[in-house]
Coordinates of C-alpha atoms in Angstrom, one line a residue:
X108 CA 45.8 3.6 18.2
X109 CA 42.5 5.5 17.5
X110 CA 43.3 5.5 13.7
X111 CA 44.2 1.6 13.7
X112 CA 41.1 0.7 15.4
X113 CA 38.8 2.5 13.0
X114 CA 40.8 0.7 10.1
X115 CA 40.5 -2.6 11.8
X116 CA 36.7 -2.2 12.8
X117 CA 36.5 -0.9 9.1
X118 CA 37.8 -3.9 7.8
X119 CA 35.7 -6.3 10.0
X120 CA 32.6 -4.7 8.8
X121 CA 33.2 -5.1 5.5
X122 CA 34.6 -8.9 5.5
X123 CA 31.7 -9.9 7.3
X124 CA 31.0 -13.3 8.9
X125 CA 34.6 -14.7 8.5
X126 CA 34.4 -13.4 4.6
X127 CA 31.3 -14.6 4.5
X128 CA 29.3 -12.6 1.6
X129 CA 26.5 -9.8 3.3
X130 CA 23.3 -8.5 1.7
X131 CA 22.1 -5.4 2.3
X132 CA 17.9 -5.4 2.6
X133 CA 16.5 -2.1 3.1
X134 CA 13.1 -2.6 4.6
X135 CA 10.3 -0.6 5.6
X136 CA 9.3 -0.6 9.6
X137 CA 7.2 -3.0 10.8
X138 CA 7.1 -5.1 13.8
X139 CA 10.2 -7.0 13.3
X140 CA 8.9 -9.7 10.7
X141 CA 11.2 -8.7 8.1
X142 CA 14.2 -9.1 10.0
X143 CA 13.0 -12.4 11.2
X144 CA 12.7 -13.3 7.6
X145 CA 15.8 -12.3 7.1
X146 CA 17.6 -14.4 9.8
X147 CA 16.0 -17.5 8.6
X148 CA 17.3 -16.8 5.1
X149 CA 20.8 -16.4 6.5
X150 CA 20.0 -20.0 8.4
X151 CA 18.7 -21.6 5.0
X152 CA 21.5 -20.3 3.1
X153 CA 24.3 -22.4 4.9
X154 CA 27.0 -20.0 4.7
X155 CA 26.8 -19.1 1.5
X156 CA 26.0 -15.6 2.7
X157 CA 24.1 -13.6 5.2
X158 CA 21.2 -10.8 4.6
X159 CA 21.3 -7.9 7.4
X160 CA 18.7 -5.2 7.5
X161 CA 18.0 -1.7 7.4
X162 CA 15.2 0.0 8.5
X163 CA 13.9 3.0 6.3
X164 CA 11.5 5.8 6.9
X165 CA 8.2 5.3 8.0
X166 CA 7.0 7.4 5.5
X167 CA 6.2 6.0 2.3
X168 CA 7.6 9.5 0.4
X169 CA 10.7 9.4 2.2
X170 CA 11.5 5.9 1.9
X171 CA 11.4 6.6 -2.1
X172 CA 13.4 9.5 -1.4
X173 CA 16.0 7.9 0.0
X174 CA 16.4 4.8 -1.7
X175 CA 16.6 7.0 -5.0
X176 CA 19.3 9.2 -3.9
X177 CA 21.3 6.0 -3.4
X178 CA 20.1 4.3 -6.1
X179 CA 21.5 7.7 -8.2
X180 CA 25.1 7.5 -6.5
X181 CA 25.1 3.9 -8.3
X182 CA 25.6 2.2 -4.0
X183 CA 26.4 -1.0 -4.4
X184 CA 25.9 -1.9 -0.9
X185 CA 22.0 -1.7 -1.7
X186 CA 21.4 -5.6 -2.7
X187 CA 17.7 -5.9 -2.0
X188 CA 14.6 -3.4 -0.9
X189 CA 11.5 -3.4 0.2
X190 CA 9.2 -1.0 -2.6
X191 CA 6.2 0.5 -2.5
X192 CA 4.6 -0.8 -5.6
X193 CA 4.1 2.7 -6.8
X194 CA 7.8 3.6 -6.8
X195 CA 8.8 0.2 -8.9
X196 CA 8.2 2.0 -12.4
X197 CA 10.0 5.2 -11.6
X198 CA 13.8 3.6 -10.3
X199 CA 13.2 0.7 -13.0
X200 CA 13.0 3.1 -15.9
X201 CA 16.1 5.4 -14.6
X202 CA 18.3 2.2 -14.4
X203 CA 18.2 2.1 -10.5
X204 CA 16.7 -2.0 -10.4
X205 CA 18.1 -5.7 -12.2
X206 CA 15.0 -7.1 -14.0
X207 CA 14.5 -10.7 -13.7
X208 CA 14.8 -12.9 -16.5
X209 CA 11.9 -14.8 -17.8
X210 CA 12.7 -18.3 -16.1
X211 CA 12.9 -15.7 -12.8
X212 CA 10.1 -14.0 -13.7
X213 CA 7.7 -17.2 -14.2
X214 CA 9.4 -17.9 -10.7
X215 CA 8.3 -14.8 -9.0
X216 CA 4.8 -14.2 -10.3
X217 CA 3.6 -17.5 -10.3
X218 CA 0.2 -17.6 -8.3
X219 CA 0.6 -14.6 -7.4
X220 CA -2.5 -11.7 -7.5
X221 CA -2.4 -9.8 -10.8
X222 CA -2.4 -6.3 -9.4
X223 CA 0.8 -7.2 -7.4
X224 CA 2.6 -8.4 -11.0
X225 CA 1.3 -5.5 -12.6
X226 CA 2.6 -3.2 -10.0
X227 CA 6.3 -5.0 -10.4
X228 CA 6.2 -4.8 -14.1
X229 CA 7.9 -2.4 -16.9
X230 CA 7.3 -1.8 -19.8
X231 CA 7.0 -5.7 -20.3
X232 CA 9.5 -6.6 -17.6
X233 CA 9.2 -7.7 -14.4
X234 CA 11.4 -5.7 -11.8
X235 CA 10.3 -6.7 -8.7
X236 CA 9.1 -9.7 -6.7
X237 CA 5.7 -9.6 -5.1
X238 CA 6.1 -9.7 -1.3
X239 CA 3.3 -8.9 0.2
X240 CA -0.3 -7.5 -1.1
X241 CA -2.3 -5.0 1.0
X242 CA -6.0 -3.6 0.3
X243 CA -8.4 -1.8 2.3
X244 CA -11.9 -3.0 3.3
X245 CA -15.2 -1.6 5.2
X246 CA -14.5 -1.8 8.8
X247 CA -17.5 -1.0 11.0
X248 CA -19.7 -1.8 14.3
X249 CA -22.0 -4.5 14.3
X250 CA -23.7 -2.3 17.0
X251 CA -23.5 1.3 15.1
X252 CA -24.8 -0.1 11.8
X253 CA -27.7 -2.0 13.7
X254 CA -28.3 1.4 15.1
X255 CA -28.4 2.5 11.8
X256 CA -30.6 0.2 10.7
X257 CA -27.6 -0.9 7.4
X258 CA -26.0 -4.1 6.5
X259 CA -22.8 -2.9 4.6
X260 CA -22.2 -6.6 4.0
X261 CA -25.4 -6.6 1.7
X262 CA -24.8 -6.5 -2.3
X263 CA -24.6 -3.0 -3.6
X264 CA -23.9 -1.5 -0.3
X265 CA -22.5 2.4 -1.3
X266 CA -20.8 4.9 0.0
X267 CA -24.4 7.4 0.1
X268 CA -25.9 4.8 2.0
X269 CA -22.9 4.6 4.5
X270 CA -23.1 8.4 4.9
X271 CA -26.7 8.9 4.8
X272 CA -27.1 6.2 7.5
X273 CA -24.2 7.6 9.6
X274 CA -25.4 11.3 9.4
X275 CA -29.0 9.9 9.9
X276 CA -27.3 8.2 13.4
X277 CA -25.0 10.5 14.4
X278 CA -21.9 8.4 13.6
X279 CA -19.1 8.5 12.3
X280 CA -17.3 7.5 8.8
X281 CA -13.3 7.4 8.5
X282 CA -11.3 7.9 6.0
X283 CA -7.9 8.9 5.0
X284 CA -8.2 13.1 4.0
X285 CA -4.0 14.2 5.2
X286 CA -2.5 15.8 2.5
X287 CA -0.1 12.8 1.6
X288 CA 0.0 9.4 -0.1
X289 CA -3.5 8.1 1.7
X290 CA -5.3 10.5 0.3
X291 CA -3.9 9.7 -3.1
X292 CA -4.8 6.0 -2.3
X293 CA -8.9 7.4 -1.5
X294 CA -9.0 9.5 -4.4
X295 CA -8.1 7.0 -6.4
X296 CA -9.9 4.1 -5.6
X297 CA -12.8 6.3 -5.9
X298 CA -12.1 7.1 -9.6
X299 CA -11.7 3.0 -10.3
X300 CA -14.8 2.1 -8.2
X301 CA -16.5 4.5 -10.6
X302 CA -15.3 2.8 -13.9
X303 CA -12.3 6.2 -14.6
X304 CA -8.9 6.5 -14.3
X305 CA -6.6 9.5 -13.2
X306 CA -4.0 8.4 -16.1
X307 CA -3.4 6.2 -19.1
X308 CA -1.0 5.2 -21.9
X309 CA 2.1 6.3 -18.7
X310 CA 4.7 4.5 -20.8
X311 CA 3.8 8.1 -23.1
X312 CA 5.9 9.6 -20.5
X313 CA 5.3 13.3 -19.9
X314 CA 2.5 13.1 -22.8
X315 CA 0.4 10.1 -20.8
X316 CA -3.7 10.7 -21.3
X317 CA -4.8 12.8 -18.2
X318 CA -8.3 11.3 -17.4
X319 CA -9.1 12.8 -14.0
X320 CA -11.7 15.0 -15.4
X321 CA -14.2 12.7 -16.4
X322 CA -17.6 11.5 -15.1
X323 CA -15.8 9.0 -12.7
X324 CA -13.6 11.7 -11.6
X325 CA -16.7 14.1 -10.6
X326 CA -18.2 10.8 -8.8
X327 CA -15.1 10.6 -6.9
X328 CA -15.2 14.4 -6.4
X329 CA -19.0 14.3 -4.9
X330 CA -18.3 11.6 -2.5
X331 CA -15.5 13.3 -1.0
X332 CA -17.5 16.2 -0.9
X333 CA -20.7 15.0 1.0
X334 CA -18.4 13.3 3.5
X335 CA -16.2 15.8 4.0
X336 CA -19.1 18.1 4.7
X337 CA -21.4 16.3 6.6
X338 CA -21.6 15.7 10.3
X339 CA -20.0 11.8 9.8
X340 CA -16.7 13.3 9.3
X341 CA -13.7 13.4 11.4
X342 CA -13.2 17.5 12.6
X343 CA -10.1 16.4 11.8
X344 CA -10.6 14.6 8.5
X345 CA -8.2 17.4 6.7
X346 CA -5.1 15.9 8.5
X347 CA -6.1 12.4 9.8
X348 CA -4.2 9.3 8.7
X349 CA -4.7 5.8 9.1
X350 CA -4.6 5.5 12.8
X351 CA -6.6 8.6 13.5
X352 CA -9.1 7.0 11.4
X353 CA -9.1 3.5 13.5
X354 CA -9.3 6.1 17.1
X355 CA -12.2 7.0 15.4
X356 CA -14.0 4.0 14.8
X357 CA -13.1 3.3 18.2
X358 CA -14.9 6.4 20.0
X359 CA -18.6 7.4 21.4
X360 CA -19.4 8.0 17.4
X361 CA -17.7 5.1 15.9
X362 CA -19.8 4.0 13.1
X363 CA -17.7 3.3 9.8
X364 CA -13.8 3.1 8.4
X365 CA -12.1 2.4 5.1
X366 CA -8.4 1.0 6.1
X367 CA -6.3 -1.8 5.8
X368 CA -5.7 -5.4 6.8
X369 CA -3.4 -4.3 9.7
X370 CA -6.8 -3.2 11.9
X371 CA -7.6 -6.8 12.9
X372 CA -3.9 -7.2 14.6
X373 CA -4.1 -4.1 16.3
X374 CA -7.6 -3.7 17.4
X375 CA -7.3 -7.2 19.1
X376 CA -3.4 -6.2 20.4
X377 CA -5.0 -2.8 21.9
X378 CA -8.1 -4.5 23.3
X379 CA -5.3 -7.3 25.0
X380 CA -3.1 -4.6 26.0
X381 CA -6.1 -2.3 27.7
X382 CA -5.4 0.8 25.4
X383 CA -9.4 0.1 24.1
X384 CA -12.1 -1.9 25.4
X385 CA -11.6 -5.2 25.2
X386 CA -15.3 -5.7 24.2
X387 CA -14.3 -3.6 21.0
X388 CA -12.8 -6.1 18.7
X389 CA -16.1 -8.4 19.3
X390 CA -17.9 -5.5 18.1
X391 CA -15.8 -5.2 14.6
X392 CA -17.4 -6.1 11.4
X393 CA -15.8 -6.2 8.1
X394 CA -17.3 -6.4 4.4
X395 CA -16.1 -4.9 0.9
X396 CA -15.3 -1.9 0.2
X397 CA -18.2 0.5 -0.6
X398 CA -19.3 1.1 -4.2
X399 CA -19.6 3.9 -5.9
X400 CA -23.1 2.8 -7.8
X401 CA -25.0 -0.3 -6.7
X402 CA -24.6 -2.1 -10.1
X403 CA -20.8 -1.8 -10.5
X404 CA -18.1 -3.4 -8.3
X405 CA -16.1 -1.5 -6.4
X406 CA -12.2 -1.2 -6.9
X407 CA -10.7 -0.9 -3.6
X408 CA -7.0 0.4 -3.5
X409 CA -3.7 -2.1 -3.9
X410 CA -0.6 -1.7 -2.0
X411 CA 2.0 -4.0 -0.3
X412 CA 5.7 -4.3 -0.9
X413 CA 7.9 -5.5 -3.5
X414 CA 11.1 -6.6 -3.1
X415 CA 13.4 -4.9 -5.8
X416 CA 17.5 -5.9 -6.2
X417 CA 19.5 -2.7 -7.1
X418 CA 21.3 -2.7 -10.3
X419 CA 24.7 -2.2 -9.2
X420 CA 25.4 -4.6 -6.1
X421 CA 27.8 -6.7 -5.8
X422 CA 25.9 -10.1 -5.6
X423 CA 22.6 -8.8 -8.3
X424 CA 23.0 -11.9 -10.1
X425 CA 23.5 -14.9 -7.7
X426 CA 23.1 -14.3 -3.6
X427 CA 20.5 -11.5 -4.2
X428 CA 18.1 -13.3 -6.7
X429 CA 18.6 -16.5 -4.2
X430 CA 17.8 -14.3 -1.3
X431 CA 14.7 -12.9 -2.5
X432 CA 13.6 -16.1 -4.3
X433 CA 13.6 -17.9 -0.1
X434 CA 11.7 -14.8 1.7
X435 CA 9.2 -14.4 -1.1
X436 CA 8.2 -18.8 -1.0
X437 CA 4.5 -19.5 0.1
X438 CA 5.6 -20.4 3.7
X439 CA 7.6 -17.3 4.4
X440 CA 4.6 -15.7 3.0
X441 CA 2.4 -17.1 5.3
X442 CA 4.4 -16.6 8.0
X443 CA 5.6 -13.3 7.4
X444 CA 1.4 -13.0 7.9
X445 CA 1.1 -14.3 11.0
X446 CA 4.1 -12.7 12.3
X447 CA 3.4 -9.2 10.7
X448 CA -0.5 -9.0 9.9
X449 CA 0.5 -8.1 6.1
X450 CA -1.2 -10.0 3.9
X451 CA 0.5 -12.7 1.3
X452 CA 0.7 -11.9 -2.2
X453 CA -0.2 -15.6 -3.1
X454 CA -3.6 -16.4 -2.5
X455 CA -3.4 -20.1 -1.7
X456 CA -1.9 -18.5 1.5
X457 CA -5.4 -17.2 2.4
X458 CA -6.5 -21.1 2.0
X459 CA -4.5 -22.0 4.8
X460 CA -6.3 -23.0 8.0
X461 CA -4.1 -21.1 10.2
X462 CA -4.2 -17.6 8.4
X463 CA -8.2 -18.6 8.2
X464 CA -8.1 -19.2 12.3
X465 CA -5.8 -15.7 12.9
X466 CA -7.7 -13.8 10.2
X467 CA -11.3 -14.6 9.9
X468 CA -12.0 -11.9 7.2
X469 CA -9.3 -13.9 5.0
X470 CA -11.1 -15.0 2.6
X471 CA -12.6 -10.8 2.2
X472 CA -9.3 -10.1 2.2
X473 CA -8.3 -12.2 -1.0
X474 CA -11.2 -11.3 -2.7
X475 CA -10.5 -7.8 -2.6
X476 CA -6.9 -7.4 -3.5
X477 CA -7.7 -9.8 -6.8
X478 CA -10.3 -6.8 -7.3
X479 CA -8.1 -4.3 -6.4
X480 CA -7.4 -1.0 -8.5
X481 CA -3.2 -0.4 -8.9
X482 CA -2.5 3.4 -8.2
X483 CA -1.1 5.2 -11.9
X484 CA 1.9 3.0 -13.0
X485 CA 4.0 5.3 -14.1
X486 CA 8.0 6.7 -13.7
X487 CA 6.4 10.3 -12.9
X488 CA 4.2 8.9 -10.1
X489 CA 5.5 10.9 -7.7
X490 CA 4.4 14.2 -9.4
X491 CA 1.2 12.8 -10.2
X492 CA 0.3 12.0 -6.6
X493 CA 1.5 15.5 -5.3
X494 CA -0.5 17.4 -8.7
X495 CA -3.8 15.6 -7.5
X496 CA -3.4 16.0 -3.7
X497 CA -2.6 19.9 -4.2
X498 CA -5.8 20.1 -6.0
X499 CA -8.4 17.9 -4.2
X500 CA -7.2 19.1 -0.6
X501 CA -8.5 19.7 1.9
X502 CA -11.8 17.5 1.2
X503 CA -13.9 20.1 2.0
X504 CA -13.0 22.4 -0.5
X505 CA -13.6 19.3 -3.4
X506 CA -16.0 20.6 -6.3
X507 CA -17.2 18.0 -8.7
X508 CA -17.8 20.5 -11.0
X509 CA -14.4 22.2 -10.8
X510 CA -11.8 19.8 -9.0
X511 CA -11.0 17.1 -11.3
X512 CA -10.7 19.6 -14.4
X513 CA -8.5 21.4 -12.4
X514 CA -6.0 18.3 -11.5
X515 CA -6.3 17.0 -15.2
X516 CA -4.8 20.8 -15.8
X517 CA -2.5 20.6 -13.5
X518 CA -1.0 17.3 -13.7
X519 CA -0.5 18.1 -17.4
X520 CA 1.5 21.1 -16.2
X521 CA 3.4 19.6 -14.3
X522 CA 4.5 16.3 -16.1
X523 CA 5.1 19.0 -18.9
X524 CA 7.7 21.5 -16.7
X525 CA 5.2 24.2 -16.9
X526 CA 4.0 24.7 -13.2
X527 CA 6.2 23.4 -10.1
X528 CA 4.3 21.6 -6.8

């Protein structure tokens, strides 16, 4: 009896809805918005299939690692997931996603910001669908940086100034310094603010230009440096992550805070909820991210989430490409936003009075992912983000005179068999 009611729950599971045809989307957690998404695909779809979901790691590392194990044993039961833009060039070139055609592609990319395209794109080909973009801005106190006597909103507001006039106050500037992905995102945003690059030419493979060690890469090297060792840094800074970061914005100290679009939804949802004074978000300022040098723009990082179909499911070419053609429309964009707090990757979303009434830094927010920087586009990206964390951490121990030479050394290494991470 045991053995025929496995078989049978076996077989219910994978007939579905009454035969009904069921996609697989592997997403990454948030606060339930994807799965609401997908529900109202299912409805919009009329039968013609359903889309379930699975949540993956919260880490962005581990989500790659297990969608590429999968991907490798050729599972066809992974129809559509949610990619870190960084991870889209490494499973397209081994195989692991269906590129879109170019009717599809026009489709997909469409008014959508150019960073998020470039991120989905391959060696000409687009493998993914822009989802949603993400960037990170200057959060601060209105009160701490009248304290300090700054307006970060002002043109040419740097990172020196932020530290000077934090260390000059005693308060505080926050940052991502962990040894994982964040860091990568810092370290890199820092070298585009500053005009460089950490790689070129990536479709060279394990023979891409390493160009780390460079004048922007020792400008990227200093700032760390003076923040890491002055008093405005987190005693913690060597392992502190995003939300360590906003706690300490939100302390005695609080002065200053590179992070992402999230902080808005859950400085407001905290202050509602009594975790943190509810005078706090009333107190929160945003501008651009700091520059590097006055007279040149600053890069701030891109991120977000693409939605890639595997290469070997069973509906790749009709139910998938429907599926992600309904979640990724400018009004499940929008209110994937005002459900989630993740930011469209279509910027006549930001136009919209609602997202302008939830979000009033919209409009910031727009600006800078159409400025933002992409991460290294390349199929050893993984390699190259571990090679330059292992040489730039912790942040206090960042030379500009030595660090960035030594990265450029070992990420050649590396990409080239000859050291191991």
């Amino acid at each position: 009896m045991v053995a025929a009611a496995l078989l049978a729950g076996g077989l219910a599971a994978c007939g579905g809805d009454g035969g009904t045809p069921t996609l697989h989307w592997y997403i990454n957690p948030d606060n339930g918005g994807q799965a609401r998404l997908a529900e109202a695909c299912t409805k919009a779809a009329a039968g013609r299939y359903r889309i379930v979901t699975s949540i993956l790691p919260n880490d962005a590392t581990q989500q790659r690692e297990q969608l590429i194990r999968r991907l490798a044993a050729k599972d066809d039961q992974l129809d559509i997931m949610s990619l870190d833009p960084v991870f889209v060039a490494e499973a397209a070139n081994a195989g692991f996603l269906r590129p879109f055609g170019s009717a599809e592609a026009q489709r997909f990319t469409q008014g959508v910001f150019p960073a998020a395209v470039q991120s989905s794109t391959w060696k000409g080909r687009l493998y993914a669908a822009p989802f949603w973009a993400n960037t990170q801005i200057l959060w601060y106190r209105k009160s701490a940086a009248q304290k300090a006597g700054v307006d970060p909103t002002s043109p040419g507001f740097t990172w020196d100034q932020m530290i000077d006039a934090a260390v000059r106050s005693n308060l505080t500037v926050g940052a991502q310094g962990n040894k994982y992905e964040g860091y990568m995102v810092w370290v890199n945003a820092l070298v585009a603010s500053a005009g460089g690059r950490i790689i070129s030419a990536a479709e060279r493979g394990n023979d891409a230009s390493i160009d780390i060690d460079s004048p922007a890469g020792r400008e990227a090297a200093r700032i760390i440096q003076k923040l890491a060792r002055s008093k405005a840094a987190s005693p913690s800074l060597s392992t502190d992550i995003e939300e360590q970061a906003r706690s300490m914005l939100n302390g005695p100290r609080g002065g200053f805070m590179v992070n992402w679009g999230y902080i808005w939804r859950a400085e407001n949802d905290d202050a509602k909820n009594g975790v943190i004074d509810k005078n706090i978000p009333g107190d929160l300022g945003w501008a651009p991210y700091p520059r590097v040098t006055a007279n040149q723009p600053s890069r701030p990082p891109f991120g977000g989430i693409e939605l890639g179909i595997g290469a070997f499911g069973k509906y790749k070419d009709t139910h998938a490409v429907d599926a992600v053609r309904c979640i990724t429309t400018p009004e499940n964009m929008k209110k994937y936003m005002l459900d989630s707090g993740n930011p469209a990757a279509r910027p006549e979303v930001y136009d919209d009075p609602e997202i302008k009434r939830e979000f009033p830094m919209a409009t910031l927010i727009r600006d800078s992912i159409t400025a933002a920087a992409p991460r290294p586009i390349t199929p050893y990206y993984t390699d190259v983000s571990a090679a330059v964390q292992s040489r730039w951490h912790p942040p206090a121990s960042v030379n500009p005179q030595t660090t960035p030479r030594r990265s450029a050394e070992f990420i050649r290494a590396v990409l080239r068999d000859e050291a191991l991470l």
